[in-house]
Amino acid sequence: MKSVLRTRRSLIDLDDIAEDELHEVFARATAFDRSRPEKRLSGVACVNLFFEPSTRTFTSFNLAEIRLGAELVNLTPKDLSYINKGETIEDTVVTLAAMGVSVLVIRHPEEGFPRSVAAHFDGHVVNAGDGTNAHPTQALLDLYTMLREFETLQGRTVAIVGDVLHSRVAHSLIAGLQRLSAGTVLVGPPAFVPEEYATEGVRVSRDLDAVLPSVDVVVLLRIQRERFAAMPLADEEYVARYRLNAERLALLPSQAVVMHPGPYNRGVELDESVLRFAGWRYAQQVVYGVSVRMAVLDFLVNGT
Ligand code: NCD
């Protein structure tokens, strides 16, 4: 699998990036972490199109674009005439391309929306999250955070805990972990972690306490309540079985780290002891998020 990202010119999911490109992006992120880059997107017009609320991802893309010197426009649904004046999204993106926009960063509640936009846009599309489908830059920053911790993920085990079914973060991360030959264990009740997720390198467990002693990384997920009608089990039962707390942290091996894509819900998937845990890497993920997004944008626009 060679140069997929360069050929497709867009990052919609992890399939759009070959393993060598993944490492190229990570190397570039490391360089950006070490020193402020030259303005490698100088004169490049980027539009961020966010159809869903976002704090981290939106700010992170904005900072990445600003730090690379891009020309930057942020559009929200209320600014888009295609929504209330009968234009199609296809015509909107053709208009943006005619104005010289070369990068579109899109978050949308509908699965597949960024991919369909990419088919009509003569430029680069970066998926910032589409429904429950994919969130590739979050997966890349999560993998990068793990690699900064462990150098290689071969022989390492990553537990992803919680609402995997509705999590685009988890879907992209599972694909990335497979690509880097990490062992993955998905932990949660059947309604959030269906048995069908088990596949090559990926197993399913219902028992967090049994899993913790042999993992290197725990990725906690928020219950995505906005994506389903009724909680499939009692909140108390979920908390009793799956909330990470001081007793459960004590089961982890000493080098293990805990991550979360944010936003995290105190008292649900974690309690305050996790926020004070020496291996809590949430802030580090946010820091690396900016440099990884800079690296993705630079790679898409400027190549190798
Ligand atoms: C998530 C998202 O929006 O997909 N957050 C993020 O982008 N860092 C996860 C969530 O909403 O729980």
PDB file of N, CA and C in Angstrom, residues 22-56:
ATOM      1  N   LEU A  22       1.781   7.075   7.135  1.00  0.00           N
ATOM      2  CA  LEU A  22       1.467   7.249   8.560  1.00  0.00           C
ATOM      3  C   LEU A  22       2.737   7.649   9.314  1.00  0.00           C
ATOM      4  N   HIS A  23       3.815   6.927   9.042  1.00  0.00           N
ATOM      5  CA  HIS A  23       5.071   7.220   9.740  1.00  0.00           C
ATOM      6  C   HIS A  23       5.660   8.552   9.275  1.00  0.00           C
ATOM      7  N   GLU A  24       5.454   8.867   8.003  1.00  0.00           N
ATOM      8  CA  GLU A  24       5.892  10.160   7.475  1.00  0.00           C
ATOM      9  C   GLU A  24       5.157  11.309   8.191  1.00  0.00           C
ATOM     10  N   VAL A  25       3.856  11.146   8.354  1.00  0.00           N
ATOM     11  CA  VAL A  25       3.067  12.165   9.065  1.00  0.00           C
ATOM     12  C   VAL A  25       3.551  12.290  10.511  1.00  0.00           C
ATOM     13  N   PHE A  26       3.816  11.153  11.150  1.00  0.00           N
ATOM     14  CA  PHE A  26       4.267  11.197  12.548  1.00  0.00           C
ATOM     15  C   PHE A  26       5.642  11.862  12.663  1.00  0.00           C
ATOM     16  N   ALA A  27       6.519  11.578  11.705  1.00  0.00           N
ATOM     17  CA  ALA A  27       7.855  12.193  11.743  1.00  0.00           C
ATOM     18  C   ALA A  27       7.731  13.709  11.598  1.00  0.00           C
ATOM     19  N   ARG A  28       6.836  14.121  10.717  1.00  0.00           N
ATOM     20  CA  ARG A  28       6.624  15.553  10.517  1.00  0.00           C
ATOM     21  C   ARG A  28       6.028  16.205  11.774  1.00  0.00           C
ATOM     22  N   ALA A  29       5.103  15.482  12.417  1.00  0.00           N
ATOM     23  CA  ALA A  29       4.510  16.010  13.657  1.00  0.00           C
ATOM     24  C   ALA A  29       5.599  16.196  14.717  1.00  0.00           C
ATOM     25  N   THR A  30       6.529  15.253  14.781  1.00  0.00           N
ATOM     26  CA  THR A  30       7.622  15.364  15.758  1.00  0.00           C
ATOM     27  C   THR A  30       8.475  16.592  15.460  1.00  0.00           C
ATOM     28  N   ALA A  31       8.742  16.826  14.182  1.00  0.00           N
ATOM     29  CA  ALA A  31       9.521  18.016  13.809  1.00  0.00           C
ATOM     30  C   ALA A  31       8.761  19.285  14.205  1.00  0.00           C
ATOM     31  N   PHE A  32       7.460  19.304  13.992  1.00  0.00           N
ATOM     32  CA  PHE A  32       6.651  20.475  14.350  1.00  0.00           C
ATOM     33  C   PHE A  32       6.577  20.653  15.867  1.00  0.00           C
ATOM     34  N   ASP A  33       6.623  19.540  16.595  1.00  0.00           N
ATOM     35  CA  ASP A  33       6.633  19.613  18.063  1.00  0.00           C
ATOM     36  C   ASP A  33       7.911  20.266  18.571  1.00  0.00           C
ATOM     37  N   ARG A  34       9.020  19.984  17.848  1.00  0.00           N
ATOM     38  CA  ARG A  34      10.331  20.457  18.318  1.00  0.00           C
ATOM     39  C   ARG A  34      10.520  21.940  18.056  1.00  0.00           C
ATOM     40  N   SER A  35      10.072  22.388  16.879  1.00  0.00           N
ATOM     41  CA  SER A  35      10.280  23.805  16.585  1.00  0.00           C
ATOM     42  C   SER A  35       9.143  24.337  15.741  1.00  0.00           C
ATOM     43  N   ARG A  36       8.846  25.574  15.935  1.00  0.00           N
ATOM     44  CA  ARG A  36       7.816  26.248  15.148  1.00  0.00           C
ATOM     45  C   ARG A  36       8.164  26.155  13.671  1.00  0.00           C
ATOM     46  N   PRO A  37       7.251  25.655  12.844  1.00  0.00           N
ATOM     47  CA  PRO A  37       7.592  25.464  11.435  1.00  0.00           C
ATOM     48  C   PRO A  37       7.560  26.778  10.670  1.00  0.00           C
ATOM     49  N   GLU A  38       8.220  26.792   9.516  1.00  0.00           N
ATOM     50  CA  GLU A  38       8.029  27.887   8.589  1.00  0.00           C
ATOM     51  C   GLU A  38       6.567  27.839   8.122  1.00  0.00           C
ATOM     52  N   LYS A  39       6.124  28.872   7.464  1.00  0.00           N
ATOM     53  CA  LYS A  39       4.706  28.962   7.066  1.00  0.00           C
ATOM     54  C   LYS A  39       4.461  28.104   5.823  1.00  0.00           C
ATOM     55  N   ARG A  40       4.364  26.815   6.024  1.00  0.00           N
ATOM     56  CA  ARG A  40       4.289  25.895   4.894  1.00  0.00           C
ATOM     57  C   ARG A  40       2.938  25.910   4.175  1.00  0.00           C
ATOM     58  N   LEU A  41       1.930  26.563   4.767  1.00  0.00           N
ATOM     59  CA  LEU A  41       0.646  26.722   4.060  1.00  0.00           C
ATOM     60  C   LEU A  41       0.397  28.190   3.695  1.00  0.00           C
ATOM     61  N   SER A  42       1.476  28.932   3.580  1.00  0.00           N
ATOM     62  CA  SER A  42       1.324  30.347   3.224  1.00  0.00           C
ATOM     63  C   SER A  42       0.609  30.473   1.875  1.00  0.00           C
ATOM     64  N   GLY A  43      -0.437  31.274   1.838  1.00  0.00           N
ATOM     65  CA  GLY A  43      -1.197  31.462   0.582  1.00  0.00           C
ATOM     66  C   GLY A  43      -2.158  30.336   0.263  1.00  0.00           C
ATOM     67  N   VAL A  44      -2.245  29.335   1.141  1.00  0.00           N
ATOM     68  CA  VAL A  44      -3.178  28.220   0.910  1.00  0.00           C
ATOM     69  C   VAL A  44      -4.479  28.518   1.657  1.00  0.00           C
ATOM     70  N   ALA A  45      -5.595  28.567   0.920  1.00  0.00           N
ATOM     71  CA  ALA A  45      -6.878  28.891   1.553  1.00  0.00           C
ATOM     72  C   ALA A  45      -7.537  27.626   2.105  1.00  0.00           C
ATOM     73  N   CYS A  46      -7.857  27.671   3.406  1.00  0.00           N
ATOM     74  CA  CYS A  46      -8.516  26.538   4.075  1.00  0.00           C
ATOM     75  C   CYS A  46      -9.870  27.006   4.593  1.00  0.00           C
ATOM     76  N   VAL A  47     -10.878  26.171   4.410  1.00  0.00           N
ATOM     77  CA  VAL A  47     -12.194  26.462   4.983  1.00  0.00           C
ATOM     78  C   VAL A  47     -12.562  25.336   5.941  1.00  0.00           C
ATOM     79  N   ASN A  48     -12.915  25.703   7.151  1.00  0.00           N
ATOM     80  CA  ASN A  48     -13.405  24.723   8.122  1.00  0.00           C
ATOM     81  C   ASN A  48     -14.926  24.781   8.135  1.00  0.00           C
ATOM     82  N   LEU A  49     -15.524  23.643   7.849  1.00  0.00           N
ATOM     83  CA  LEU A  49     -16.986  23.545   7.753  1.00  0.00           C
ATOM     84  C   LEU A  49     -17.460  22.605   8.857  1.00  0.00           C
ATOM     85  N   PHE A  50     -17.919  23.170   9.961  1.00  0.00           N
ATOM     86  CA  PHE A  50     -18.322  22.328  11.087  1.00  0.00           C
ATOM     87  C   PHE A  50     -19.837  22.379  11.262  1.00  0.00           C
ATOM     88  N   PHE A  51     -20.482  21.251  10.978  1.00  0.00           N
ATOM     89  CA  PHE A  51     -21.937  21.155  11.082  1.00  0.00           C
ATOM     90  C   PHE A  51     -22.363  20.600  12.448  1.00  0.00           C
ATOM     91  N   GLU A  52     -21.389  20.353  13.311  1.00  0.00           N
ATOM     92  CA  GLU A  52     -21.693  19.827  14.660  1.00  0.00           C
ATOM     93  C   GLU A  52     -20.852  20.603  15.640  1.00  0.00           C
ATOM     94  N   PRO A  53     -21.307  20.726  16.890  1.00  0.00           N
ATOM     95  CA  PRO A  53     -20.482  21.433  17.872  1.00  0.00           C
ATOM     96  C   PRO A  53     -19.133  20.743  18.055  1.00  0.00           C
ATOM     97  N   SER A  54     -18.122  21.547  18.294  1.00  0.00           N
ATOM     98  CA  SER A  54     -16.789  20.985  18.495  1.00  0.00           C
ATOM     99  C   SER A  54     -15.946  22.017  19.226  1.00  0.00           C
ATOM    100  N   THR A  55     -15.254  21.593  20.246  1.00  0.00           N
ATOM    101  CA  THR A  55     -14.337  22.499  20.940  1.00  0.00           C
ATOM    102  C   THR A  55     -12.913  22.141  20.554  1.00  0.00           C
ATOM    103  N   ARG A  56     -12.479  20.935  20.938  1.00  0.00           N
ATOM    104  CA  ARG A  56     -11.108  20.498  20.712  1.00  0.00           C
ATOM    105  C   ARG A  56     -10.720  20.440  19.245  1.00  0.00           C
TER     106      ARG A  56
END
